[in-house]
JSON list of C-alpha atoms in Angstrom, two decimals:
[
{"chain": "A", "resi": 263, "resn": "UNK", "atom": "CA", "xyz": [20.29, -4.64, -1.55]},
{"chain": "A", "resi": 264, "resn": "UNK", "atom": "CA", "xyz": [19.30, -6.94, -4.41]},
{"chain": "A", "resi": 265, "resn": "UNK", "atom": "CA", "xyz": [20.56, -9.87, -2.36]},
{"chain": "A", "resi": 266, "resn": "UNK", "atom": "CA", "xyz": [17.72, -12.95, -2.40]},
{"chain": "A", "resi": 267, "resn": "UNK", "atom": "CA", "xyz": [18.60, -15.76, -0.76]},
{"chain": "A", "resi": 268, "resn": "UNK", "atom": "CA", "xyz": [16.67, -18.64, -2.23]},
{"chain": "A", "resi": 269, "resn": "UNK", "atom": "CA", "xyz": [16.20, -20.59, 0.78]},
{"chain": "A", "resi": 270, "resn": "UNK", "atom": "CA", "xyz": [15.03, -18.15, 3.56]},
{"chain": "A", "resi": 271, "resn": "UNK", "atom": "CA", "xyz": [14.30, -15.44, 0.33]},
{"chain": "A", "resi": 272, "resn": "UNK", "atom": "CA", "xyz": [10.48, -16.69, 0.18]},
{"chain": "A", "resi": 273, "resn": "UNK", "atom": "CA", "xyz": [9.94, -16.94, 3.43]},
{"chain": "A", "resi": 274, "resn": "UNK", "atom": "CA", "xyz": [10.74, -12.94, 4.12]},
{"chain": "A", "resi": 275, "resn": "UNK", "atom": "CA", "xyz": [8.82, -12.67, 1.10]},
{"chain": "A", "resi": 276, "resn": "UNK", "atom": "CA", "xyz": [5.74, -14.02, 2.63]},
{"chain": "A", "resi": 277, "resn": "UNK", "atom": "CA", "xyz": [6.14, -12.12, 5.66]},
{"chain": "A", "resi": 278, "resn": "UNK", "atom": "CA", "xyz": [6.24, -9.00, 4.07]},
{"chain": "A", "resi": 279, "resn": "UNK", "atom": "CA", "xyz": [2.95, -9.61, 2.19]},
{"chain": "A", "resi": 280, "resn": "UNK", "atom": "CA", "xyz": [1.09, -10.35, 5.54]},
{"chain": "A", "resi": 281, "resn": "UNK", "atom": "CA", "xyz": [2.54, -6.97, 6.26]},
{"chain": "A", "resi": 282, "resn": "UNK", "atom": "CA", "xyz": [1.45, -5.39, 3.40]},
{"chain": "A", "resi": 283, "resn": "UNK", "atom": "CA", "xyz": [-1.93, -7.33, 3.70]},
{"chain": "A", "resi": 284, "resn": "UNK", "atom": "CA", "xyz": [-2.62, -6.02, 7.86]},
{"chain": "A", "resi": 285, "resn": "UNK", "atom": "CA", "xyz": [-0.93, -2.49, 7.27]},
{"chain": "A", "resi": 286, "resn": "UNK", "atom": "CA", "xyz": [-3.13, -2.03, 4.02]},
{"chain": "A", "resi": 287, "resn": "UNK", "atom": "CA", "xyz": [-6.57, -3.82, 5.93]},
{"chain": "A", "resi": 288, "resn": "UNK", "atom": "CA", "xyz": [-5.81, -0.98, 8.83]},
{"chain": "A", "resi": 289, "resn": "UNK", "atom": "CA", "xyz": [-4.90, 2.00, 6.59]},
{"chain": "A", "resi": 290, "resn": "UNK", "atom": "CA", "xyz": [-8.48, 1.47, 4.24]},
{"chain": "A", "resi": 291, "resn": "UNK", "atom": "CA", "xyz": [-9.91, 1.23, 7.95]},
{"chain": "A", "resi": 292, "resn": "UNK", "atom": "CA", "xyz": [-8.58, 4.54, 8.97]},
{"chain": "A", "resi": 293, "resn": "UNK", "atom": "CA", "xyz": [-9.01, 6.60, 5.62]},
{"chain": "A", "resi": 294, "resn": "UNK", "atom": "CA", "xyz": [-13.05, 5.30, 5.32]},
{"chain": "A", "resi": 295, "resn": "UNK", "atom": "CA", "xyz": [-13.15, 6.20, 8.85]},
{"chain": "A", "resi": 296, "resn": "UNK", "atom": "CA", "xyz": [-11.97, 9.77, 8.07]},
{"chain": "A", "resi": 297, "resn": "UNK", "atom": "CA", "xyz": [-14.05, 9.72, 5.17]},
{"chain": "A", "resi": 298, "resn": "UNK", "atom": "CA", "xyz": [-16.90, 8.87, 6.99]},
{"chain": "A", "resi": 299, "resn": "UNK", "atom": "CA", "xyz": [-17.21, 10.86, 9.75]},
{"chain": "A", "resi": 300, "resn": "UNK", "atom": "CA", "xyz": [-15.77, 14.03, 8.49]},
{"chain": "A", "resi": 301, "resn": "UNK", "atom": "CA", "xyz": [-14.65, 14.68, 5.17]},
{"chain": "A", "resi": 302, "resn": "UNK", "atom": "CA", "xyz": [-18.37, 13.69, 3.34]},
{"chain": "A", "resi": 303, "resn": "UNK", "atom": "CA", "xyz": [-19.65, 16.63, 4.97]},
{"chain": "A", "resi": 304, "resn": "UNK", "atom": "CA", "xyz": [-17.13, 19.45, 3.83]},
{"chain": "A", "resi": 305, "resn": "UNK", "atom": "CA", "xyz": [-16.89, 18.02, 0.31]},
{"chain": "A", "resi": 306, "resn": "UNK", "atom": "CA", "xyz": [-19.79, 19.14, -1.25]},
{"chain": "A", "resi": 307, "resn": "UNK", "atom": "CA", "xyz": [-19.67, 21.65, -4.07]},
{"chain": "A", "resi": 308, "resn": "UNK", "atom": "CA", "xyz": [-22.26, 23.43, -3.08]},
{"chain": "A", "resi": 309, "resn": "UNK", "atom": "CA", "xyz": [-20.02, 24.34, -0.14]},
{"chain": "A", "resi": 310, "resn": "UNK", "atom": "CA", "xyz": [-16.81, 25.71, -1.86]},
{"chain": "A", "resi": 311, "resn": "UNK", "atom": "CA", "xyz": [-14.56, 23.45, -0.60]},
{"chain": "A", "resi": 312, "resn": "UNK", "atom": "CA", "xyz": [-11.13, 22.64, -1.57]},
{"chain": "A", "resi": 313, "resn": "UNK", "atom": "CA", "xyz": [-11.08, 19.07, -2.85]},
{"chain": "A", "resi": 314, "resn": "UNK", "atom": "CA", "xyz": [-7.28, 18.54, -1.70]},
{"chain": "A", "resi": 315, "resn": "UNK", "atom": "CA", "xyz": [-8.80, 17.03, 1.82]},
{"chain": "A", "resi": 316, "resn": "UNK", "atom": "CA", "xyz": [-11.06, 14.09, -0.12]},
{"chain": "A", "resi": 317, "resn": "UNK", "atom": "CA", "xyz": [-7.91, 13.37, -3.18]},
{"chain": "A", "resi": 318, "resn": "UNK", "atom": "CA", "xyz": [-5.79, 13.26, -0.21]},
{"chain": "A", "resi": 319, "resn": "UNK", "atom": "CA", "xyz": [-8.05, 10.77, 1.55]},
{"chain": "A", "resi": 320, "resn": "UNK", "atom": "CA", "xyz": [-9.35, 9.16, -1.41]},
{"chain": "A", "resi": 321, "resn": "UNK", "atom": "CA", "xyz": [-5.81, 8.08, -2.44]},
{"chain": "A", "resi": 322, "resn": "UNK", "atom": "CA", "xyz": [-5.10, 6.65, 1.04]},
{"chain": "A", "resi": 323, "resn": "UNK", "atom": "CA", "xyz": [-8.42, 3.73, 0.85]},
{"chain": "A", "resi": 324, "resn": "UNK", "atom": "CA", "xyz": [-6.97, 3.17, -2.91]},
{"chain": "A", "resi": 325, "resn": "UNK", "atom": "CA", "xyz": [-3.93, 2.61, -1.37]},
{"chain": "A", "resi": 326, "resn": "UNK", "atom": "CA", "xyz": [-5.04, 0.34, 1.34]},
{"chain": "A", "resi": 327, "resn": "UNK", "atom": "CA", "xyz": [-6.64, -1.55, -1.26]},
{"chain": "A", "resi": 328, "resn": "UNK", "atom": "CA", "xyz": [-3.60, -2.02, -3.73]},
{"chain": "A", "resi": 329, "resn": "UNK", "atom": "CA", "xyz": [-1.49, -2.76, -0.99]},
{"chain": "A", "resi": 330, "resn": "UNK", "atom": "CA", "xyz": [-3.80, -5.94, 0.03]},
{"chain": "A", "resi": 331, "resn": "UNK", "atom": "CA", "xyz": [-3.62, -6.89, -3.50]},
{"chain": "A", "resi": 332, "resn": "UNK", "atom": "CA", "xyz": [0.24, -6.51, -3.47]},
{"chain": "A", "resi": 333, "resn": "UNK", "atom": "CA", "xyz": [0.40, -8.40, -0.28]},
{"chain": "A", "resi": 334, "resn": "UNK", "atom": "CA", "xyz": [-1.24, -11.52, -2.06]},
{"chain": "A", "resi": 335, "resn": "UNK", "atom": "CA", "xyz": [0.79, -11.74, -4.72]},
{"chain": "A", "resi": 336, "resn": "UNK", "atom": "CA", "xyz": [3.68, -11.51, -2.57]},
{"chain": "A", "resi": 337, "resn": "UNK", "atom": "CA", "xyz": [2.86, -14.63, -0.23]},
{"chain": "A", "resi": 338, "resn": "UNK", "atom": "CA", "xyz": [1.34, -16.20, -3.83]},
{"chain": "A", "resi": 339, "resn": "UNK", "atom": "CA", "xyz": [4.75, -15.65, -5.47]},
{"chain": "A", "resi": 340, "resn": "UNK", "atom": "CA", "xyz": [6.98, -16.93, -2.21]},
{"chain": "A", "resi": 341, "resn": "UNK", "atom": "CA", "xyz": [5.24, -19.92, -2.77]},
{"chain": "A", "resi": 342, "resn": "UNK", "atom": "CA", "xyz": [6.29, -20.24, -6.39]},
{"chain": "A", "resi": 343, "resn": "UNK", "atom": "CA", "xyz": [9.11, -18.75, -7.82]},
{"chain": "A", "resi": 344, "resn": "UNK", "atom": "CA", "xyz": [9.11, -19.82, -11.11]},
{"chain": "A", "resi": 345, "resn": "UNK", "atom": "CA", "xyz": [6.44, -18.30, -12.07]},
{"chain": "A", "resi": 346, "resn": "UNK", "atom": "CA", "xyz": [6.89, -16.19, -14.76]},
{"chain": "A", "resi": 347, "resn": "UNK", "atom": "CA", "xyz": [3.44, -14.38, -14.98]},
{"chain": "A", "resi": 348, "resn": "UNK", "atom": "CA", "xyz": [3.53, -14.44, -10.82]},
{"chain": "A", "resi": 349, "resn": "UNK", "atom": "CA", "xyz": [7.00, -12.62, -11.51]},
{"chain": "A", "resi": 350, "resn": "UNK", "atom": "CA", "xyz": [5.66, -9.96, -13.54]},
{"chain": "A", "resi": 351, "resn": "UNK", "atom": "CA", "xyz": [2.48, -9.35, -11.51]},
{"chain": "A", "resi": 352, "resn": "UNK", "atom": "CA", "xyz": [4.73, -8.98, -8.64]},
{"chain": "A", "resi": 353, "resn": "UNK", "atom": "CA", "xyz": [6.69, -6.65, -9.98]},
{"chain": "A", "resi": 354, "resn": "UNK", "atom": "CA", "xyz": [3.61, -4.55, -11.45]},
{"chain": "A", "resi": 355, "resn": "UNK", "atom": "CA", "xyz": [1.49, -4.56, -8.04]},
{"chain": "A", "resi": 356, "resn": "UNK", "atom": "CA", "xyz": [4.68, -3.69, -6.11]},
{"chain": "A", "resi": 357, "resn": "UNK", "atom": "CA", "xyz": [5.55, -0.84, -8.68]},
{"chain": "A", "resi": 358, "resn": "UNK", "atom": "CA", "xyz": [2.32, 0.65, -8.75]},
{"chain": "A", "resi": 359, "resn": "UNK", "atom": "CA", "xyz": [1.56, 0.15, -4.59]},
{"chain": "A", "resi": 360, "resn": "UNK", "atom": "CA", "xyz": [5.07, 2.34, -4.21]},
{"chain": "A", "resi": 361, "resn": "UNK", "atom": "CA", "xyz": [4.45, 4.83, -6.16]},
{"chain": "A", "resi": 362, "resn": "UNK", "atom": "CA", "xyz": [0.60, 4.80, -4.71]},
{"chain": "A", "resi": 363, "resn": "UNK", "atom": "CA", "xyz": [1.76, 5.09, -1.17]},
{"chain": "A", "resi": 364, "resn": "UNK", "atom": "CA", "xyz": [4.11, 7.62, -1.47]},
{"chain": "A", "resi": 365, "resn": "UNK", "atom": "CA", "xyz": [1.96, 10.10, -3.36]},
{"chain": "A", "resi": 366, "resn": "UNK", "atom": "CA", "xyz": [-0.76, 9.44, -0.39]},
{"chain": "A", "resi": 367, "resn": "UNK", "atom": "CA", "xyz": [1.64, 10.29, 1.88]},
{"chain": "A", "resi": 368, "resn": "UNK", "atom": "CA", "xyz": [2.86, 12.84, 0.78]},
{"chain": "A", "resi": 369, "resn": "UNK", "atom": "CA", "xyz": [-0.86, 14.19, 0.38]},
{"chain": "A", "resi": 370, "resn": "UNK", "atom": "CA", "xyz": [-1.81, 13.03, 3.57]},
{"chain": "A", "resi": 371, "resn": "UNK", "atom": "CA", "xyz": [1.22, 15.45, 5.21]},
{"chain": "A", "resi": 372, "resn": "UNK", "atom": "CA", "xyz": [0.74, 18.33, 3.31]},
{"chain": "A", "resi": 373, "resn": "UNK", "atom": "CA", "xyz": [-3.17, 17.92, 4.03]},
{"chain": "A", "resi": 374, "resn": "UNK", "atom": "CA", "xyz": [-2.38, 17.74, 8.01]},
{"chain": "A", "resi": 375, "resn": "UNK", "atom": "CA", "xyz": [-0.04, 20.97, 7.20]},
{"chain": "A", "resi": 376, "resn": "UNK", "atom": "CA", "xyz": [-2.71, 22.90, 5.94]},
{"chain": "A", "resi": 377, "resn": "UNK", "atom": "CA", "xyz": [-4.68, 21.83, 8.81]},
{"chain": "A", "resi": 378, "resn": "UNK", "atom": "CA", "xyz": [-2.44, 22.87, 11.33]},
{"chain": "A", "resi": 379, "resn": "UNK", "atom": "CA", "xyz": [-1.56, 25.99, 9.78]},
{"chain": "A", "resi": 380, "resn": "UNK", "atom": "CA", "xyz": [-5.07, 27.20, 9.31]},
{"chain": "A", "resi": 381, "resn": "UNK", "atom": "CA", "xyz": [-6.20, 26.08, 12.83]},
{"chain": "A", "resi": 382, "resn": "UNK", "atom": "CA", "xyz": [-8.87, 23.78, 11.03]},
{"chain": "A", "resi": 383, "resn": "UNK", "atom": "CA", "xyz": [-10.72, 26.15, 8.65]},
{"chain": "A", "resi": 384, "resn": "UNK", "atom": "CA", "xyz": [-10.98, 24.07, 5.79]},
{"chain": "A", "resi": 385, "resn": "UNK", "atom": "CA", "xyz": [-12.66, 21.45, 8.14]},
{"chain": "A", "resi": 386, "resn": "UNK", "atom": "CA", "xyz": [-15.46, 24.06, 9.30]},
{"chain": "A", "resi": 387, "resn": "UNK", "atom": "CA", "xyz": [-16.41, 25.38, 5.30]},
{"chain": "A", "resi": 388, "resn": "UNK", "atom": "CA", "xyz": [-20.00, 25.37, 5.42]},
{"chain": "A", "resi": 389, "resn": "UNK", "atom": "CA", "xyz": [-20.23, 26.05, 9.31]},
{"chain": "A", "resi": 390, "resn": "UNK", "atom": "CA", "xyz": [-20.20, 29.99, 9.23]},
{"chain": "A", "resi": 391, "resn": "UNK", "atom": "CA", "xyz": [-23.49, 32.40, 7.90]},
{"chain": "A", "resi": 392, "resn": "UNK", "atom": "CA", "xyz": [-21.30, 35.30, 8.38]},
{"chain": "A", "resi": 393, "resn": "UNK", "atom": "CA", "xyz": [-18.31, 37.07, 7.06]},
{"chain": "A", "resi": 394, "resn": "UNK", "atom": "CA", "xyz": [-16.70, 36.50, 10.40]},
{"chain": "A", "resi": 395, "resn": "UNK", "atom": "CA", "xyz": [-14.05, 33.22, 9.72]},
{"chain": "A", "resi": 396, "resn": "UNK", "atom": "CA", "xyz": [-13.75, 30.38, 12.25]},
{"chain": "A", "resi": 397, "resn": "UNK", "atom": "CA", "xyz": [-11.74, 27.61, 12.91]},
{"chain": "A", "resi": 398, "resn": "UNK", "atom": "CA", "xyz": [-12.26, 24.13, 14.35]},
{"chain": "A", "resi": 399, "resn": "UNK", "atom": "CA", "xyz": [-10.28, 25.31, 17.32]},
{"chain": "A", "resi": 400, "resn": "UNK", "atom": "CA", "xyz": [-12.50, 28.24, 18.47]},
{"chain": "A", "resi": 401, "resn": "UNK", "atom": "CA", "xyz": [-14.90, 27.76, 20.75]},
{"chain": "A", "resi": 402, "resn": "UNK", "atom": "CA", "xyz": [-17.55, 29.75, 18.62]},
{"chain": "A", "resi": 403, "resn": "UNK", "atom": "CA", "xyz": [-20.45, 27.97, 17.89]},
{"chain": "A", "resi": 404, "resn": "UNK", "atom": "CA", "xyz": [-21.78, 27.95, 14.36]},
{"chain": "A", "resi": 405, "resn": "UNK", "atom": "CA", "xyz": [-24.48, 26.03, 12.48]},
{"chain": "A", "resi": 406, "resn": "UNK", "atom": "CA", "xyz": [-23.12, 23.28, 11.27]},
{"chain": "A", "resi": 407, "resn": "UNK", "atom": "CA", "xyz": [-25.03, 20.17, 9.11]},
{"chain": "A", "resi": 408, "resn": "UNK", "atom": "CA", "xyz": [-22.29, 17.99, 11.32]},
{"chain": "A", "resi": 409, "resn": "UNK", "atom": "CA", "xyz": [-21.44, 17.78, 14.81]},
{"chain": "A", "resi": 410, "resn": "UNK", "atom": "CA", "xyz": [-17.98, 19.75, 15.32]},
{"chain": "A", "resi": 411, "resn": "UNK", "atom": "CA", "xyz": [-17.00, 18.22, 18.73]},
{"chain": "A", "resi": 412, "resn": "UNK", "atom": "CA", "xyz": [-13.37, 17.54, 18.18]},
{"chain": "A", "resi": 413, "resn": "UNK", "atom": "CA", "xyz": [-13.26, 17.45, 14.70]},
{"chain": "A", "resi": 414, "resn": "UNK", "atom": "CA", "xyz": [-10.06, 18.81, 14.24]},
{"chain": "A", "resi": 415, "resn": "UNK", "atom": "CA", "xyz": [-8.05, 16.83, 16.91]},
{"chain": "A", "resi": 416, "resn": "UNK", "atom": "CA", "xyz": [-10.25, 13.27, 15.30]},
{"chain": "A", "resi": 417, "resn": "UNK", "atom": "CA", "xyz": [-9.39, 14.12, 11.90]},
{"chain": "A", "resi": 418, "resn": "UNK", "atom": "CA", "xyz": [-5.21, 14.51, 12.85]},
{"chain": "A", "resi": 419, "resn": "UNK", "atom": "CA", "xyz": [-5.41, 11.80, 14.99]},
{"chain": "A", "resi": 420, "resn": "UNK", "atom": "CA", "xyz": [-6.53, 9.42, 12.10]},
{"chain": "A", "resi": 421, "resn": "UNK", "atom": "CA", "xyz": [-4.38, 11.25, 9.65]},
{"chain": "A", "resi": 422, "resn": "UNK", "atom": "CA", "xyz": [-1.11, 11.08, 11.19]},
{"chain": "A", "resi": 423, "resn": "UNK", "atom": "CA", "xyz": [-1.56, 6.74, 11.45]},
{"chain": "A", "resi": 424, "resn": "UNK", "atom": "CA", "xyz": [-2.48, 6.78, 7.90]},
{"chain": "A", "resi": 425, "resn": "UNK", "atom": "CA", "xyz": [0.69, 8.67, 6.41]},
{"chain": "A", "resi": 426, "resn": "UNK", "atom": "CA", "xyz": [3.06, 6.93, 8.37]},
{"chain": "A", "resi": 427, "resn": "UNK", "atom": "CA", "xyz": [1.24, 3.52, 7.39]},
{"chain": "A", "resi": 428, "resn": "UNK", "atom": "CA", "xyz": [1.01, 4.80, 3.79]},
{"chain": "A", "resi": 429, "resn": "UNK", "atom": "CA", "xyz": [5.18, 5.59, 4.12]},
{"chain": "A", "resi": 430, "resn": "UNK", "atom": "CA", "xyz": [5.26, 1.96, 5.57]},
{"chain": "A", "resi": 431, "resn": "UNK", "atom": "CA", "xyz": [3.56, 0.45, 2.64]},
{"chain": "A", "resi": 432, "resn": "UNK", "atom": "CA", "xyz": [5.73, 2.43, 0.43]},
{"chain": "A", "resi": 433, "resn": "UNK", "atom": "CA", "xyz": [8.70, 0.97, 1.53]},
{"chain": "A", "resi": 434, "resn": "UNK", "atom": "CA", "xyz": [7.35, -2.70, 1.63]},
{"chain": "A", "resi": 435, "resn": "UNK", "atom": "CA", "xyz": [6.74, -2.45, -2.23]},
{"chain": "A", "resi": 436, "resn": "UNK", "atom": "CA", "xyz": [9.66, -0.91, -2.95]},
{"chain": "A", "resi": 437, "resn": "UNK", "atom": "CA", "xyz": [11.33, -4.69, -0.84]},
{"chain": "A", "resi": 438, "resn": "UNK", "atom": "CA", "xyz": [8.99, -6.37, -2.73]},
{"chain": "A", "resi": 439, "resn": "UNK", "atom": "CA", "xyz": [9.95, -4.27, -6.10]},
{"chain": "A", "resi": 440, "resn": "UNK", "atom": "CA", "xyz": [13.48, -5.15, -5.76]},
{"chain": "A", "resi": 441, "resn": "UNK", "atom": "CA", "xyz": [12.79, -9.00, -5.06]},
{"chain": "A", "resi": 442, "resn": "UNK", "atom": "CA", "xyz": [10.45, -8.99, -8.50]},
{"chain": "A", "resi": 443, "resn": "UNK", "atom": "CA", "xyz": [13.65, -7.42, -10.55]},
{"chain": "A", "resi": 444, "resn": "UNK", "atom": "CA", "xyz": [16.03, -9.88, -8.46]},
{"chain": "A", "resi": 445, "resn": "UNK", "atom": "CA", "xyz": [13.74, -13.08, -9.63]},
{"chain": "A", "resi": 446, "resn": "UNK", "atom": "CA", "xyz": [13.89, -11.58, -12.84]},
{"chain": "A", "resi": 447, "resn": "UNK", "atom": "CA", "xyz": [17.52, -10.86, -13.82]},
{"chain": "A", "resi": 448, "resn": "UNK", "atom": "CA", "xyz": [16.78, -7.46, -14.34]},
{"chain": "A", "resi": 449, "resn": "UNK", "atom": "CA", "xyz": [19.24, -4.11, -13.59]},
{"chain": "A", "resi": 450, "resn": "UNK", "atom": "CA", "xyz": [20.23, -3.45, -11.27]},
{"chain": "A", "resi": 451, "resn": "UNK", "atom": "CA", "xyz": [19.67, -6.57, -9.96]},
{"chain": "A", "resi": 452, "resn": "UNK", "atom": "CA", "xyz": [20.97, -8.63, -12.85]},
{"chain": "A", "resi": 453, "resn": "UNK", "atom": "CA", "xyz": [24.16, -9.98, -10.75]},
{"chain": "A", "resi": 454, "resn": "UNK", "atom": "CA", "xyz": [22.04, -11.44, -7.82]},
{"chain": "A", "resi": 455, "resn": "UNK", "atom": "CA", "xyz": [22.06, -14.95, -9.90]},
{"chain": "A", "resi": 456, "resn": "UNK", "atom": "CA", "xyz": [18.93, -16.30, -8.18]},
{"chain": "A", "resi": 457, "resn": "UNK", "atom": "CA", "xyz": [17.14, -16.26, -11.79]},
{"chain": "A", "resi": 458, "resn": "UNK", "atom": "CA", "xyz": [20.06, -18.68, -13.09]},
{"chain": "A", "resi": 459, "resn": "UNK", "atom": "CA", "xyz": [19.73, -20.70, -9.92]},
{"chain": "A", "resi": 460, "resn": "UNK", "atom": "CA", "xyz": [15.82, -21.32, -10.21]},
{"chain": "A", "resi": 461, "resn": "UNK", "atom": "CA", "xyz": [16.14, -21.93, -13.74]},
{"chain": "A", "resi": 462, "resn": "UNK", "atom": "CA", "xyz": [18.57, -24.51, -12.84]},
{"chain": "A", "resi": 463, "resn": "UNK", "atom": "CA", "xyz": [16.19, -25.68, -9.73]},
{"chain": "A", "resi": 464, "resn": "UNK", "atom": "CA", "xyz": [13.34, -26.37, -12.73]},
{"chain": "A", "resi": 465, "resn": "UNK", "atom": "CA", "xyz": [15.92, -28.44, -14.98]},
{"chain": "A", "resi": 466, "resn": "UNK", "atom": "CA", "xyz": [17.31, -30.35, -12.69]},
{"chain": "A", "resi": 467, "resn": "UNK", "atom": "CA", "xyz": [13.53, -31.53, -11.34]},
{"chain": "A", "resi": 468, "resn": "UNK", "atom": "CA", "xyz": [12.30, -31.62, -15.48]},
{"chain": "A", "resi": 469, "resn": "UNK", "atom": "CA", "xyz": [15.47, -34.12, -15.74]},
{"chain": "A", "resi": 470, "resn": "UNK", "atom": "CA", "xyz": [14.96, -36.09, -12.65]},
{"chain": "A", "resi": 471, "resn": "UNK", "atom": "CA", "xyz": [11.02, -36.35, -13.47]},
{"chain": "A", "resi": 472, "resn": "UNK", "atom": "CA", "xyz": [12.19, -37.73, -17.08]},
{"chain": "A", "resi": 473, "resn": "UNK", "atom": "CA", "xyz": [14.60, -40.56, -15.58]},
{"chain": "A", "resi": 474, "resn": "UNK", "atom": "CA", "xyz": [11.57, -41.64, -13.21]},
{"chain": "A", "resi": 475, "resn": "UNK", "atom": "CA", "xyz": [9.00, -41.78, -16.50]},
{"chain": "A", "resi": 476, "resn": "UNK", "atom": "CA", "xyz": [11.96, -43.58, -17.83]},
{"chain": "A", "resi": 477, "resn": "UNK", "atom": "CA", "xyz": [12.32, -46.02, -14.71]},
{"chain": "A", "resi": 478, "resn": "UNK", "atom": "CA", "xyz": [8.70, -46.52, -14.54]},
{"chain": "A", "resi": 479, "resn": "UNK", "atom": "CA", "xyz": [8.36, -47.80, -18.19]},
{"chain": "A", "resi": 480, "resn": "UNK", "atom": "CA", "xyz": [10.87, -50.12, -17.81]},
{"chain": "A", "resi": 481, "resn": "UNK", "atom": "CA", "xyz": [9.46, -51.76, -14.88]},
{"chain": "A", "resi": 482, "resn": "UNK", "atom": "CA", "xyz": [6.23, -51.75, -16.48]}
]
């Protein structure tokens, strides 16, 4: 699991930041899109509405967002390994991107449970003058300060996509995680022994860009 292999190791790394960067680039597509079109018009105060729809939301564009950021560092990192502040910021963006994810995905489900249960009624708060209750489902017609044509079937259709993106990105920085501790030293992926091998990989270059200086004066 901590295995890096120090030849093909940045390579992988790379690829999974241009993952990171295109699943994170779709998923703040998909969660402004939601945003958007439905959920600015049932989160008013005014209206009563529970606010667990726009965290849930909310948490899946920041997501998208730290996840592009976590993707650059990646590919920035695969390109040097050495670097010790590139190490660390790896290790921070990819900590923070997991943890990110998997709370908006587990928001995002519990949000599309509600949904479901409830046949759509949080979506229509706002939509009904009476004391009679309706549901995005029903075919009652209600004034509305939004058009209700399939909201309920848009909104879990660009819901589902985002928590299974958001569980995609969680498991990307949790690779990249483990590669950050790996380049590190640190448990439990002190034994991997890539740290000792790039710290050899800089000496040996610091010693062979000594005996050319050296080589060089002479000449001179």
């Amino acid at each position: 699991m901590c295995g890096f292999d120090k030849d093909k190791g940045p390579g992988r790394l790379m690829k999974k930041g241009l993952i990171l960067i295109l699943v994170g680039h779709i998923n703040f597509i998909l969660g402004a899109i939601v945003h958007g079109s439905v959920l600015r018009h049932i989160s008013k105060p005014s209206q009563h509405i529970s606010t667990n729809y726009t965290v849930a939301n909310i948490i899946s564009v920041t997501s998208g967002l730290l996840s592009i950021a976590a993707g650059i560092t990646a590919i920035v990192v695969s390109r040097n390994l050495h670097g010790f502040k590139l190490q660390i910021s790896l290790l921070i963006a990819s900590f923070l991107n997991a943890l990110l994810s998997a709370a908006c995905s587990a928001g995002l489900l519990m949000a599309i449970s509600i949904t479901i249960a409830h046949n759509g009624t949080g979506l229509m708060f706002g939509c009904n003058d009476t004391v009679v209750p309706i549901n995005a489902r029903s075919p009652v017609s209600s004034q509305c300060p939004f058009d209700t044509t399939r909201i309920y079937d848009t909104t879990l259709a660009l819901w589902i996509p985002c928590a299974l993106l958001s569980a995609a990105e969680a498991g990307l920085s949790v690779w990249c995680f483990i590669v950050g501790l790996a380049l590190r030293g640190l448990a439990p992926c002190g034994n991997s022994y890539i740290k000792e091998q790039l710290e050899e990989e800089v000496e040996r270059s610091s010693q062979t860009r000594r005996l050319m200086g050296k080589h060089l004066n002479v000449e001179a």
